[in-house]
Tab-separated table of C-alpha atoms in Angstrom:
chain	number	residue	atom	x	y	z
A	1	MET	CA	-156.648	-133.523	104.375
A	2	GLY	CA	-156.103	-136.929	106.319
A	3	THR	CA	-157.548	-140.404	106.635
A	4	LEU	CA	-158.528	-143.002	109.053
A	5	THR	CA	-157.050	-146.200	108.779
A	6	GLU	CA	-159.120	-149.062	110.729
A	7	LEU	CA	-156.275	-151.231	112.931
A	8	CYS	CA	-158.794	-153.631	114.191
A	9	VAL	CA	-163.034	-154.712	115.078
A	10	LEU	CA	-164.045	-155.577	118.229
A	11	GLU	CA	-166.733	-157.313	119.067
A	12	ALA	CA	-167.249	-156.266	121.851
A	13	HIS	CA	-171.075	-155.996	123.765
A	14	HIS	CA	-174.013	-158.247	122.982
A	15	ASN	CA	-176.352	-154.933	121.943
A	16	ARG	CA	-175.297	-150.822	122.245
A	17	ALA	CA	-172.063	-150.292	123.229
A	18	TRP	CA	-172.247	-146.633	124.447
A	19	HIS	CA	-169.003	-145.715	125.994
A	20	VAL	CA	-164.717	-146.203	125.600
A	21	ALA	CA	-161.822	-144.564	127.597
A	22	TRP	CA	-158.395	-145.371	128.162
A	23	ASN	CA	-156.859	-145.748	131.482
A	24	PRO	CA	-154.025	-142.463	131.814
A	25	GLN	CA	-151.387	-144.560	130.331
A	26	GLY	CA	-152.403	-145.532	126.672
A	27	SER	CA	-152.093	-149.609	127.573
A	28	LEU	CA	-156.037	-150.481	128.391
A	29	LEU	CA	-158.666	-149.065	126.909
A	30	ALA	CA	-162.553	-149.920	128.647
A	31	SER	CA	-165.929	-150.212	127.030
A	32	CYS	CA	-169.311	-150.910	128.260
A	33	GLY	CA	-172.821	-151.141	127.334
A	34	GLY	CA	-175.717	-152.104	127.008
A	35	ASP	CA	-175.323	-156.077	128.169
A	36	LYS	CA	-174.137	-154.462	131.622
A	37	LEU	CA	-171.010	-155.203	131.189
A	38	VAL	CA	-167.466	-153.279	131.403
A	39	LYS	CA	-164.685	-154.687	129.113
A	40	ILE	CA	-161.091	-154.120	129.317
A	41	TRP	CA	-158.675	-154.107	126.500
A	42	GLY	CA	-155.451	-154.964	125.762
A	43	GLU	CA	-153.029	-154.518	122.793
A	44	GLU	CA	-151.502	-158.320	122.028
A	45	GLY	CA	-148.600	-158.456	119.020
A	46	ASP	CA	-150.438	-156.517	116.562
A	47	THR	CA	-154.141	-156.561	117.700
A	48	TRP	CA	-156.184	-155.856	120.936
A	49	VAL	CA	-157.819	-158.506	122.678
A	50	CYS	CA	-160.667	-158.773	125.482
A	51	LYS	CA	-158.526	-158.848	129.105
A	52	THR	CA	-160.629	-158.950	131.544
A	53	VAL	CA	-165.154	-159.217	131.884
A	54	LEU	CA	-166.023	-156.681	134.712
A	55	GLU	CA	-169.579	-158.578	135.648
A	56	GLY	CA	-172.241	-157.983	138.015
A	57	GLY	CA	-171.420	-153.824	139.176
A	58	HIS	CA	-174.537	-153.165	137.317
A	59	GLN	CA	-178.150	-154.290	137.249
A	60	ARG	CA	-178.896	-152.110	134.017
A	61	THR	CA	-176.690	-150.855	130.455
A	62	VAL	CA	-173.455	-149.173	131.963
A	63	ARG	CA	-173.671	-146.134	130.819
A	64	CYS	CA	-170.137	-144.286	130.759
A	65	LEU	CA	-166.791	-144.634	132.385
A	66	ASP	CA	-163.680	-142.846	133.276
A	67	TRP	CA	-159.918	-143.770	134.803
A	68	SER	CA	-158.176	-142.227	137.776
A	69	PRO	CA	-155.125	-140.129	137.335
A	70	CYS	CA	-153.171	-142.455	138.313
A	71	GLY	CA	-154.551	-145.873	136.589
A	72	SER	CA	-154.998	-148.030	139.327
A	73	TYR	CA	-159.485	-147.184	139.795
A	74	LEU	CA	-161.980	-147.161	136.741
A	75	ALA	CA	-165.219	-145.889	137.682
A	76	SER	CA	-169.005	-146.609	135.861
A	77	VAL	CA	-171.850	-145.928	135.819
A	78	SER	CA	-175.388	-146.977	135.141
A	79	PHE	CA	-179.123	-146.648	134.330
A	80	ASP	CA	-179.599	-148.524	137.574
A	81	GLY	CA	-178.668	-145.070	138.887
A	82	THR	CA	-175.410	-146.294	140.514
A	83	THR	CA	-172.000	-145.811	140.134
A	84	ALA	CA	-169.396	-148.592	141.457
A	85	ILE	CA	-165.769	-148.013	141.260
A	86	TRP	CA	-163.059	-150.860	140.346
A	87	ASP	CA	-160.053	-151.521	142.081
A	88	ARG	CA	-156.726	-152.479	139.952
A	89	LYS	CA	-155.342	-154.862	142.545
A	90	GLY	CA	-152.485	-156.355	140.938
A	91	GLY	CA	-154.079	-156.409	137.633
A	92	GLU	CA	-157.257	-158.044	139.309
A	93	PHE	CA	-159.973	-155.706	138.666
A	94	GLU	CA	-162.365	-155.999	142.500
A	95	CYS	CA	-165.517	-153.491	142.694
A	96	SER	CA	-164.343	-151.440	145.252
A	97	ALA	CA	-167.034	-149.170	146.477
A	98	THR	CA	-171.030	-148.536	145.091
A	99	LEU	CA	-172.193	-145.231	145.203
A	100	GLU	CA	-175.914	-144.587	145.712
A	101	GLY	CA	-177.648	-141.331	146.068
A	102	HIS	CA	-178.800	-140.450	142.163
A	103	GLU	CA	-182.616	-141.332	142.146
A	104	ASN	CA	-182.389	-142.629	138.736
A	105	GLU	CA	-179.866	-142.760	135.648
A	106	VAL	CA	-176.160	-142.170	135.942
A	107	LYS	CA	-175.222	-140.809	132.719
A	108	GLY	CA	-172.065	-139.190	133.119
A	109	VAL	CA	-168.714	-139.703	134.805
A	110	SER	CA	-165.135	-137.588	135.559
A	111	TRP	CA	-162.492	-137.973	137.941
A	112	SER	CA	-161.108	-134.221	138.790
A	113	ARG	CA	-156.997	-134.188	137.970
A	114	GLY	CA	-155.091	-135.113	141.128
A	115	GLY	CA	-157.986	-137.940	141.898
A	116	SER	CA	-159.046	-136.123	144.673
A	117	LEU	CA	-162.923	-135.558	143.542
A	118	LEU	CA	-164.535	-137.743	141.590
A	119	ALA	CA	-168.145	-136.202	138.965
A	120	THR	CA	-171.253	-138.176	138.661
A	121	CYS	CA	-174.884	-136.223	137.078
A	122	SER	CA	-177.968	-137.992	136.145
A	123	ARG	CA	-181.674	-138.103	134.589
A	124	ASP	CA	-182.155	-136.275	137.762
A	125	LYS	CA	-180.823	-132.971	136.829
A	126	SER	CA	-178.572	-133.004	139.143
A	127	VAL	CA	-174.661	-133.333	139.581
A	128	TRP	CA	-173.180	-134.594	142.744
A	129	ILE	CA	-169.644	-134.458	143.699
A	130	TRP	CA	-167.983	-136.678	146.074
A	131	GLU	CA	-164.679	-136.111	147.571
A	132	VAL	CA	-162.139	-139.410	147.788
A	133	ASP	CA	-159.978	-140.343	150.429
A	134	GLU	CA	-156.650	-142.046	151.438
A	135	ASP	CA	-158.771	-145.180	152.343
A	136	GLN	CA	-160.715	-144.707	149.454
A	137	GLU	CA	-163.720	-143.964	150.763
A	138	TYR	CA	-166.028	-141.698	149.345
A	139	GLU	CA	-168.444	-139.336	150.706
A	140	CYS	CA	-170.514	-136.479	148.709
A	141	ALA	CA	-169.244	-133.001	149.223
A	142	SER	CA	-171.899	-131.606	147.235
A	143	VAL	CA	-175.264	-131.616	145.210
A	144	LEU	CA	-175.781	-129.173	142.474
A	145	SER	CA	-179.140	-128.338	140.972
A	146	SER	CA	-178.340	-125.976	138.200
A	147	HIS	CA	-179.804	-127.552	135.590
A	148	THR	CA	-183.434	-127.792	134.522
A	149	GLN	CA	-183.413	-131.091	132.572
A	150	ASP	CA	-181.562	-134.331	133.392
A	151	VAL	CA	-176.882	-133.975	132.919
A	152	LYS	CA	-175.591	-135.857	129.900
A	153	CYS	CA	-172.055	-135.567	130.511
A	154	VAL	CA	-169.533	-134.215	133.441
A	155	LEU	CA	-165.709	-133.237	132.944
A	156	TRP	CA	-163.409	-131.529	134.849
A	157	HIS	CA	-160.610	-129.263	133.713
A	158	PRO	CA	-157.541	-130.683	132.674
A	159	HIS	CA	-155.241	-128.240	135.244
A	160	GLU	CA	-157.656	-126.764	137.987
A	161	ASP	CA	-160.979	-127.720	139.848
A	162	VAL	CA	-163.372	-126.286	137.986
A	163	LEU	CA	-165.891	-128.797	136.927
A	164	VAL	CA	-168.068	-129.064	133.601
A	165	SER	CA	-171.406	-130.361	132.946
A	166	THR	CA	-174.039	-130.595	129.184
A	167	SER	CA	-177.474	-130.978	129.554
A	168	TYR	CA	-181.058	-132.077	127.587
A	169	ASP	CA	-182.037	-128.256	128.509
A	170	ASN	CA	-179.716	-126.786	126.269
A	171	THR	CA	-176.814	-125.436	128.012
A	172	ILE	CA	-173.296	-126.326	129.490
A	173	LYS	CA	-172.606	-124.968	133.339
A	174	MET	CA	-169.271	-124.842	134.667
A	175	TYR	CA	-168.357	-125.044	138.186
A	176	THR	CA	-166.019	-123.735	141.438
A	177	ASP	CA	-165.721	-124.090	145.043
A	178	ASP	CA	-165.627	-121.086	146.051
A	179	GLY	CA	-164.681	-121.893	149.901
A	180	ASP	CA	-167.758	-122.641	151.531
A	181	ASP	CA	-169.624	-124.880	147.996
A	182	TRP	CA	-169.650	-125.785	145.612
A	183	SER	CA	-171.680	-123.159	143.213
A	184	CYS	CA	-172.310	-122.528	139.485
A	185	PHE	CA	-170.067	-119.660	138.457
A	186	THR	CA	-171.370	-119.408	134.727
A	187	THR	CA	-174.162	-121.031	131.870
A	188	LEU	CA	-172.636	-121.530	128.238
A	189	ALA	CA	-176.390	-121.122	126.582
A	190	SER	CA	-176.099	-121.513	122.452
A	191	HIS	CA	-177.166	-124.636	121.604
A	192	ASP	CA	-180.686	-125.091	120.174
A	193	SER	CA	-181.252	-128.764	121.603
A	194	THR	CA	-179.677	-131.249	124.190
A	195	VAL	CA	-175.407	-130.732	124.236
A	196	TRP	CA	-174.516	-134.414	124.499
A	197	ALA	CA	-171.017	-134.108	125.623
A	198	ALA	CA	-167.647	-131.070	125.674
A	199	ASP	CA	-164.417	-131.344	126.030
A	200	LEU	CA	-161.452	-129.188	126.952
A	201	ASP	CA	-158.498	-129.079	125.014
A	202	CYS	CA	-154.878	-129.340	126.718
A	203	THR	CA	-154.876	-125.534	127.811
A	204	GLY	CA	-157.938	-125.855	129.218
A	205	THR	CA	-158.823	-122.227	127.877
A	206	ARG	CA	-161.201	-123.625	125.004
A	207	LEU	CA	-163.704	-125.446	125.049
A	208	VAL	CA	-165.880	-127.823	122.518
A	209	SER	CA	-169.165	-128.937	122.865
A	210	CYS	CA	-171.470	-130.924	120.541
A	211	SER	CA	-175.345	-131.557	120.368
A	212	ASP	CA	-178.936	-132.872	119.112
A	213	ASP	CA	-178.995	-129.483	116.813
A	214	LYS	CA	-175.834	-131.266	114.647
A	215	THR	CA	-173.540	-128.043	115.133
A	216	LEU	CA	-170.154	-127.949	117.767
A	217	LYS	CA	-169.009	-125.082	119.324
A	218	ILE	CA	-165.883	-123.428	120.095
A	219	TRP	CA	-165.987	-121.429	123.497
A	220	GLN	CA	-162.891	-119.192	124.431
A	221	GLN	CA	-162.496	-117.895	128.017
A	222	TYR	CA	-161.725	-114.606	128.934
A	223	MET	CA	-160.530	-114.664	132.253
A	224	PRO	CA	-161.114	-110.889	134.553
A	225	GLY	CA	-159.121	-107.704	133.047
A	226	ASN	CA	-158.343	-109.617	129.688
A	227	GLU	CA	-157.446	-107.493	126.919
A	228	TYR	CA	-160.441	-107.850	124.482
A	229	GLY	CA	-162.597	-105.961	126.862
A	230	VAL	CA	-165.359	-109.154	127.514
A	231	LYS	CA	-167.022	-108.013	131.004
A	232	THR	CA	-165.918	-110.714	133.220
A	233	GLU	CA	-167.916	-111.324	136.908
A	234	GLY	CA	-165.859	-111.078	139.959
A	235	ASN	CA	-162.671	-113.256	139.911
A	236	ASN	CA	-164.599	-115.963	137.501
A	237	PRO	CA	-163.764	-115.952	134.142
A	238	THR	CA	-166.492	-115.394	131.081
A	239	TRP	CA	-167.142	-117.695	128.281
A	240	LYS	CA	-168.153	-116.990	124.396
A	241	CYS	CA	-168.932	-118.984	122.076
A	242	VAL	CA	-166.342	-117.961	119.048
A	243	CYS	CA	-167.023	-120.722	116.477
A	244	THR	CA	-170.023	-122.489	115.466
A	245	LEU	CA	-169.401	-125.441	112.755
A	246	SER	CA	-172.670	-126.368	111.067
A	247	GLY	CA	-173.479	-128.525	108.261
A	248	PHE	CA	-170.911	-131.428	108.670
A	249	HIS	CA	-172.995	-133.682	111.035
A	250	ASP	CA	-176.278	-135.278	109.471
A	251	ARG	CA	-177.471	-136.518	112.563
A	252	PRO	CA	-177.198	-135.878	116.019
A	253	ILE	CA	-173.315	-135.812	117.929
A	254	TYR	CA	-173.094	-138.101	120.365
A	255	HIS	CA	-169.692	-136.896	121.256
A	256	VAL	CA	-166.553	-135.541	120.856
A	257	LYS	CA	-162.738	-135.116	121.814
A	258	TRP	CA	-160.257	-132.565	122.616
A	259	CYS	CA	-157.098	-134.800	121.186
A	260	HIS	CA	-154.679	-132.779	123.907
A	261	LEU	CA	-151.052	-134.395	121.630
A	262	THR	CA	-152.125	-133.369	118.723
A	263	GLY	CA	-154.763	-130.395	118.995
A	264	LEU	CA	-157.009	-131.899	116.600
A	265	ILE	CA	-160.886	-132.613	117.420
A	266	VAL	CA	-163.261	-135.636	116.961
A	267	THR	CA	-167.100	-135.973	117.041
A	268	ALA	CA	-168.949	-139.259	117.011
A	269	CYS	CA	-172.452	-139.025	115.031
A	270	GLY	CA	-175.815	-140.390	114.669
A	271	ASP	CA	-175.128	-140.600	110.672
A	272	ASP	CA	-172.137	-143.267	111.601
A	273	CYS	CA	-169.847	-141.487	110.738
A	274	ILE	CA	-166.684	-139.986	112.672
A	275	ARG	CA	-165.517	-137.052	111.458
A	276	VAL	CA	-161.663	-135.086	112.525
A	277	PHE	CA	-161.491	-131.243	112.277
A	278	GLU	CA	-158.511	-129.058	112.680
A	279	GLU	CA	-157.572	-125.411	113.696
A	280	ASP	CA	-156.818	-123.242	110.581
A	281	LYS	CA	-153.562	-121.844	111.795
A	282	SER	CA	-153.836	-118.975	109.305
A	283	CYS	CA	-156.700	-117.038	111.028
A	284	SER	CA	-156.027	-113.300	111.883
A	285	ASP	CA	-157.527	-113.575	115.313
A	286	ALA	CA	-157.388	-116.871	116.682
A	287	VAL	CA	-158.302	-116.395	120.641
A	288	ASN	CA	-161.803	-114.267	119.131
A	289	GLN	CA	-162.351	-115.548	115.585
A	290	PRO	CA	-160.658	-119.307	115.348
A	291	SER	CA	-161.968	-120.862	112.367
A	292	PHE	CA	-161.599	-124.990	111.846
A	293	HIS	CA	-161.695	-127.094	108.687
A	294	LEU	CA	-162.787	-131.093	108.113
A	295	LEU	CA	-159.983	-133.392	107.747
A	296	VAL	CA	-161.948	-136.624	106.870
A	297	THR	CA	-165.453	-137.810	107.042
A	298	GLN	CA	-165.233	-141.879	107.876
A	299	SER	CA	-168.530	-142.753	106.049
A	300	PRO	CA	-169.784	-145.058	107.587
A	301	ALA	CA	-167.080	-145.993	110.451
A	302	HIS	CA	-170.286	-148.106	111.768
A	303	SER	CA	-173.365	-149.564	110.697
A	304	GLU	CA	-175.131	-147.525	113.078
A	305	ASP	CA	-175.068	-144.587	115.434
A	306	VAL	CA	-171.682	-143.870	117.032
A	307	ASN	CA	-171.440	-143.121	120.747
A	308	CYS	CA	-167.890	-142.065	121.564
A	309	VAL	CA	-164.792	-141.630	120.344
A	310	SER	CA	-161.643	-141.620	122.503
A	311	TRP	CA	-157.773	-139.801	121.614
A	312	SER	CA	-155.231	-142.193	123.202
A	313	PRO	CA	-153.886	-140.146	125.671
A	314	VAL	CA	-149.988	-140.781	124.251
A	315	ARG	CA	-150.092	-142.350	121.265
A	316	PRO	CA	-151.070	-139.556	118.575
A	317	GLY	CA	-153.663	-140.392	115.915
A	318	LEU	CA	-154.671	-143.451	117.739
A	319	LEU	CA	-158.187	-143.033	118.100
A	320	ALA	CA	-161.428	-145.997	119.558
A	321	SER	CA	-164.253	-145.533	119.036
A	322	CYS	CA	-167.546	-147.558	119.883
A	323	SER	CA	-171.378	-147.979	118.495
A	324	ASP	CA	-174.984	-149.250	118.428
A	325	ASP	CA	-173.646	-152.176	116.045
A	326	GLY	CA	-172.268	-152.992	119.248
A	327	LEU	CA	-168.236	-153.196	118.266
A	328	VAL	CA	-165.445	-150.890	119.332
A	329	LYS	CA	-162.844	-150.037	116.849
A	330	LEU	CA	-159.405	-148.937	116.830
A	331	TRP	CA	-157.922	-146.549	114.144
A	332	GLN	CA	-154.993	-144.503	113.502
A	333	PHE	CA	-155.406	-140.795	111.879
A	334	THR	CA	-152.654	-139.616	109.800
A	335	GLY	CA	-152.160	-135.787	108.646
A	336	GLU	CA	-150.738	-135.456	104.805
A	337	SER	CA	-148.583	-132.186	105.700
B	1	MET	CA	-208.163	-143.275	135.233
B	2	PRO	CA	-211.313	-141.267	132.827
B	3	LEU	CA	-210.867	-141.784	129.143
B	4	GLU	CA	-210.005	-138.068	128.157
B	5	ASN	CA	-211.525	-138.632	124.438
B	6	ILE	CA	-214.774	-140.661	125.666
B	7	ASN	CA	-215.873	-141.020	121.940
B	8	PRO	CA	-213.189	-140.447	119.714
B	9	VAL	CA	-214.127	-140.716	115.333
B	10	VAL	CA	-213.622	-144.121	114.257
B	11	TYR	CA	-212.167	-144.136	110.473
B	12	GLN	CA	-212.914	-146.777	108.052
B	13	VAL	CA	-208.845	-148.590	107.464
B	14	SER	CA	-207.495	-149.028	104.100
B	15	ASP	CA	-207.810	-152.227	102.495
B	16	ASP	CA	-204.819	-154.412	102.238
B	17	ARG	CA	-201.694	-153.800	99.705
B	18	GLU	CA	-202.041	-155.502	96.541
B	19	ILE	CA	-199.188	-157.937	95.450
B	20	THR	CA	-197.488	-157.460	92.721
B	21	ALA	CA	-195.513	-160.102	90.535
B	22	ASP	CA	-192.071	-158.608	91.142
B	23	GLU	CA	-192.611	-158.425	94.925
B	24	GLU	CA	-193.243	-162.266	94.519
B	25	ASN	CA	-190.040	-163.004	92.627
B	26	ASP	CA	-187.211	-163.342	94.981
B	27	ASP	CA	-185.268	-161.713	91.758
B	28	VAL	CA	-186.360	-158.788	91.910
B	29	VAL	CA	-184.990	-156.456	94.849
B	30	ASP	CA	-187.713	-154.117	96.309
B	31	LEU	CA	-187.067	-151.093	98.266
B	32	ILE	CA	-188.829	-150.505	101.844
B	33	ASP	CA	-191.854	-148.200	101.267
B	34	SER	CA	-193.527	-146.244	102.811
B	35	ARG	CA	-196.870	-148.494	102.712
B	36	GLU	CA	-194.853	-151.665	103.951
B	37	ILE	CA	-194.157	-148.869	106.890
B	38	PHE	CA	-197.894	-148.418	107.352
B	39	ASP	CA	-198.897	-152.009	107.517
B	40	LEU	CA	-196.131	-152.973	110.311
B	41	ILE	CA	-197.602	-150.128	112.401
B	42	ARG	CA	-200.829	-150.055	111.811
B	43	ASP	CA	-202.397	-153.132	113.730
B	44	ILE	CA	-200.721	-150.600	116.978
B	45	ASN	CA	-203.545	-150.326	119.335
B	46	ASP	CA	-204.177	-147.283	121.126
B	47	PRO	CA	-203.597	-147.410	124.491
B	48	GLU	CA	-207.028	-145.943	126.182
B	49	HIS	CA	-209.674	-147.480	123.421
B	50	PRO	CA	-209.892	-150.930	121.747
B	51	LEU	CA	-208.953	-149.664	118.586
B	52	THR	CA	-206.032	-149.291	116.306
B	53	LEU	CA	-204.125	-146.193	115.504
B	54	GLU	CA	-205.217	-146.717	111.839
B	55	GLU	CA	-209.070	-146.228	113.310
B	56	LEU	CA	-208.304	-143.681	114.938
B	57	ASN	CA	-206.250	-141.702	112.253
B	58	VAL	CA	-203.512	-141.540	114.443
B	59	LEU	CA	-201.371	-142.682	111.972
B	60	GLU	CA	-202.038	-142.397	107.908
B	61	SER	CA	-199.869	-143.527	105.098
B	62	ALA	CA	-199.273	-139.890	103.950
B	63	ASN	CA	-197.343	-139.052	107.340
B	64	ILE	CA	-194.829	-141.373	106.442
B	65	GLN	CA	-191.167	-140.876	104.383
B	66	VAL	CA	-189.127	-143.329	103.510
B	67	ASP	CA	-185.821	-142.954	101.758
B	68	ASP	CA	-184.262	-146.808	101.851
B	69	LYS	CA	-181.464	-146.280	100.176
B	70	ALA	CA	-180.455	-143.330	102.763
B	71	SER	CA	-182.205	-145.449	105.764
B	72	ARG	CA	-183.897	-142.769	106.744
B	73	VAL	CA	-187.857	-143.177	107.925
B	74	THR	CA	-189.574	-140.638	109.721
B	75	ILE	CA	-193.747	-140.734	110.879
B	76	GLN	CA	-195.587	-138.001	111.638
B	77	PHE	CA	-198.417	-139.180	113.820
B	78	THR	CA	-201.751	-137.148	115.090
B	79	PRO	CA	-202.818	-137.145	118.271
B	80	THR	CA	-206.583	-137.593	119.007
B	81	ILE	CA	-206.517	-134.809	121.106
B	82	PRO	CA	-204.655	-131.456	121.777
B	83	HIS	CA	-203.273	-132.731	125.124
B	84	CYS	CA	-203.754	-136.204	124.759
B	85	SER	CA	-201.223	-137.373	127.652
B	86	MET	CA	-201.058	-140.968	125.991
B	87	ALA	CA	-198.964	-139.187	123.053
B	88	THR	CA	-195.625	-140.263	124.507
B	89	LEU	CA	-196.220	-143.465	124.470
B	90	ILE	CA	-198.130	-143.553	121.468
B	91	GLY	CA	-194.835	-142.356	120.126
B	92	LEU	CA	-192.677	-145.381	121.582
B	93	SER	CA	-194.874	-147.923	120.666
B	94	ILE	CA	-194.466	-146.571	116.827
B	95	GLN	CA	-190.995	-146.438	117.808
B	96	VAL	CA	-190.649	-149.706	119.343
B	97	LYS	CA	-192.471	-151.630	116.461
B	98	LEU	CA	-189.980	-150.474	113.821
B	99	LEU	CA	-187.321	-150.797	116.271
B	100	ARG	CA	-187.683	-154.533	116.495
B	101	SER	CA	-189.298	-154.946	112.441
B	102	LEU	CA	-186.952	-153.484	110.992
B	103	PRO	CA	-183.165	-153.683	109.679
B	104	THR	CA	-180.863	-151.795	111.970
B	105	ARG	CA	-179.443	-149.714	109.393
B	106	PHE	CA	-182.531	-147.439	109.625
B	107	LYS	CA	-182.893	-143.843	110.967
B	108	VAL	CA	-185.846	-144.339	112.495
B	109	ASP	CA	-187.862	-140.447	113.270
B	110	VAL	CA	-191.245	-140.182	115.682
B	111	LYS	CA	-192.773	-137.014	115.975
B	112	ILE	CA	-195.867	-135.272	116.389
B	113	THR	CA	-198.144	-133.821	113.064
B	114	PRO	CA	-197.468	-129.875	113.238
B	115	GLY	CA	-199.623	-128.083	115.101
B	116	THR	CA	-201.746	-130.946	116.721
B	117	HIS	CA	-200.455	-131.528	120.135
B	118	ALA	CA	-199.857	-128.414	123.163
B	119	SER	CA	-196.417	-130.287	124.110
B	120	GLU	CA	-195.386	-131.250	120.571
B	121	GLN	CA	-191.637	-129.816	120.751
B	122	ALA	CA	-191.675	-131.884	124.137
B	123	ILE	CA	-192.692	-134.420	123.082
B	124	ASN	CA	-190.803	-134.865	120.024
B	125	LYS	CA	-187.404	-133.942	121.687
B	126	GLN	CA	-188.354	-136.978	124.505
B	127	LEU	CA	-189.005	-139.193	121.557
B	128	GLY	CA	-185.656	-138.357	119.849
B	129	ASP	CA	-183.519	-138.640	122.458
B	130	LYS	CA	-181.955	-142.379	122.048
B	131	GLU	CA	-180.849	-142.687	125.629
B	132	ARG	CA	-183.604	-141.683	127.254
B	133	VAL	CA	-185.753	-143.641	125.049
B	134	ALA	CA	-183.185	-147.154	125.655
B	135	ALA	CA	-183.683	-146.231	129.235
B	136	ALA	CA	-187.367	-146.234	129.248
B	137	LEU	CA	-187.530	-149.533	127.543
B	138	GLU	CA	-185.422	-150.757	130.094
B	139	ASN	CA	-188.123	-149.941	132.620
B	140	ARG	CA	-189.911	-153.341	133.181
B	141	HIS	CA	-193.508	-151.561	133.711
B	142	LEU	CA	-193.678	-149.244	131.145
B	143	LEU	CA	-192.090	-152.099	128.783
B	144	ALA	CA	-194.823	-154.247	129.613
B	145	VAL	CA	-197.818	-151.145	128.611
B	146	VAL	CA	-195.670	-150.910	124.970
B	147	ASN	CA	-196.245	-154.237	124.679
B	148	ARG	CA	-199.809	-154.441	125.269
B	149	CYS	CA	-200.332	-151.632	122.753
B	150	LEU	CA	-197.846	-153.810	119.976
B	151	THR	CA	-199.984	-157.272	120.970
B	152	PRO	CA	-202.582	-157.554	117.972
B	153	ALA	CA	-205.946	-157.570	119.704
B	154	LYS	CA	-207.747	-160.065	117.398
């Protein structure tokens, strides 16, 4: 069991707050929402305050954010179809590039581990991979059109140049560069409705996905020649659903994050709650048949749908959340052991 | 654009709700019920005809479920014909009307009455996707069409 303690409540956005993202140092939190703004929050004493408001970058809702691994750049994507790159020069943020190309709403953005690749995804069903050169020029390296419906979320593998995307078509897809071009090497189909988001654990061998079907699924990577006899194709791994968590969530699950410090999983749900899950340690076959248990349900965490949750990358148990109620909240998770 | 359903059946509308003494008493908390929800949406205009959704029997009081304590509202609407291309727009109009009228704590699900539309599942999924709904309502042209449906004819 565990508890979530509310540390502070930030009146962040005039309407729906869609996304929160920590910088890699854990010193800044960025939030965005339906008011077309991006806000940067920093700690002062025992509270968090708005350090700066990034205005004018987008004409419509700002849907998603991601910091570059060095922490110098913030990418924001919007329903206006564009991606804005904010350059943090001497503490001041300046919009240094606007990436155009998607036909309509851009819904997700993710920076690769080395910072040289940026992925975006859109209602137009495509995933774009952008190459970033030393002069911070962005060039489209690939347009991936494997999904049959809008793409909700993109994320990069923590250690390899492998990209993951989730979609309204109920599937998750993974892509690699085969030396010639980027292509989809596997499709993970098990959810019954839109897959809103996914996250990889710190090893990159496990994926958690969350869906409109009110379930969480845990997927295991199996490499070619694996000892479990799971079939693979070519040099690519196979991903298999090894656990489904159902019955915990009452409404669509909009976001999920796997903490790389503690191994805990947190979910943001349309039933206004935040839930934290932990893997059972006493599992007989932890690779092929893992099981997870619920540690805490914060009910309600917000007064409306929770849209996004994010673990601090440096402080174990520190969590940020945001909601349709326009608020950003910070929480501290403490477990009983 | 030609009308898809040229001669729709027009239904008798229900009488006004009778207001009880308890409802006029400010000291009595009365929960939101299905008749109240029905009164909020019955006069929405059909996008094609100069008729309301009630007059076309698209909306019926019996197809509305309300649980005030749990803050849940579920509405089923019945398109006049199984291939009605306006079904998504009608559903969106019902959603927007309730979004603007009800306290924000309510979770509103708008769905097609089972078995009454060829693309029932696809439309239900679209209406249930809040990100798509949010993006649609940022589209000025679509919002104008929705607002026309929500503007009382009389």
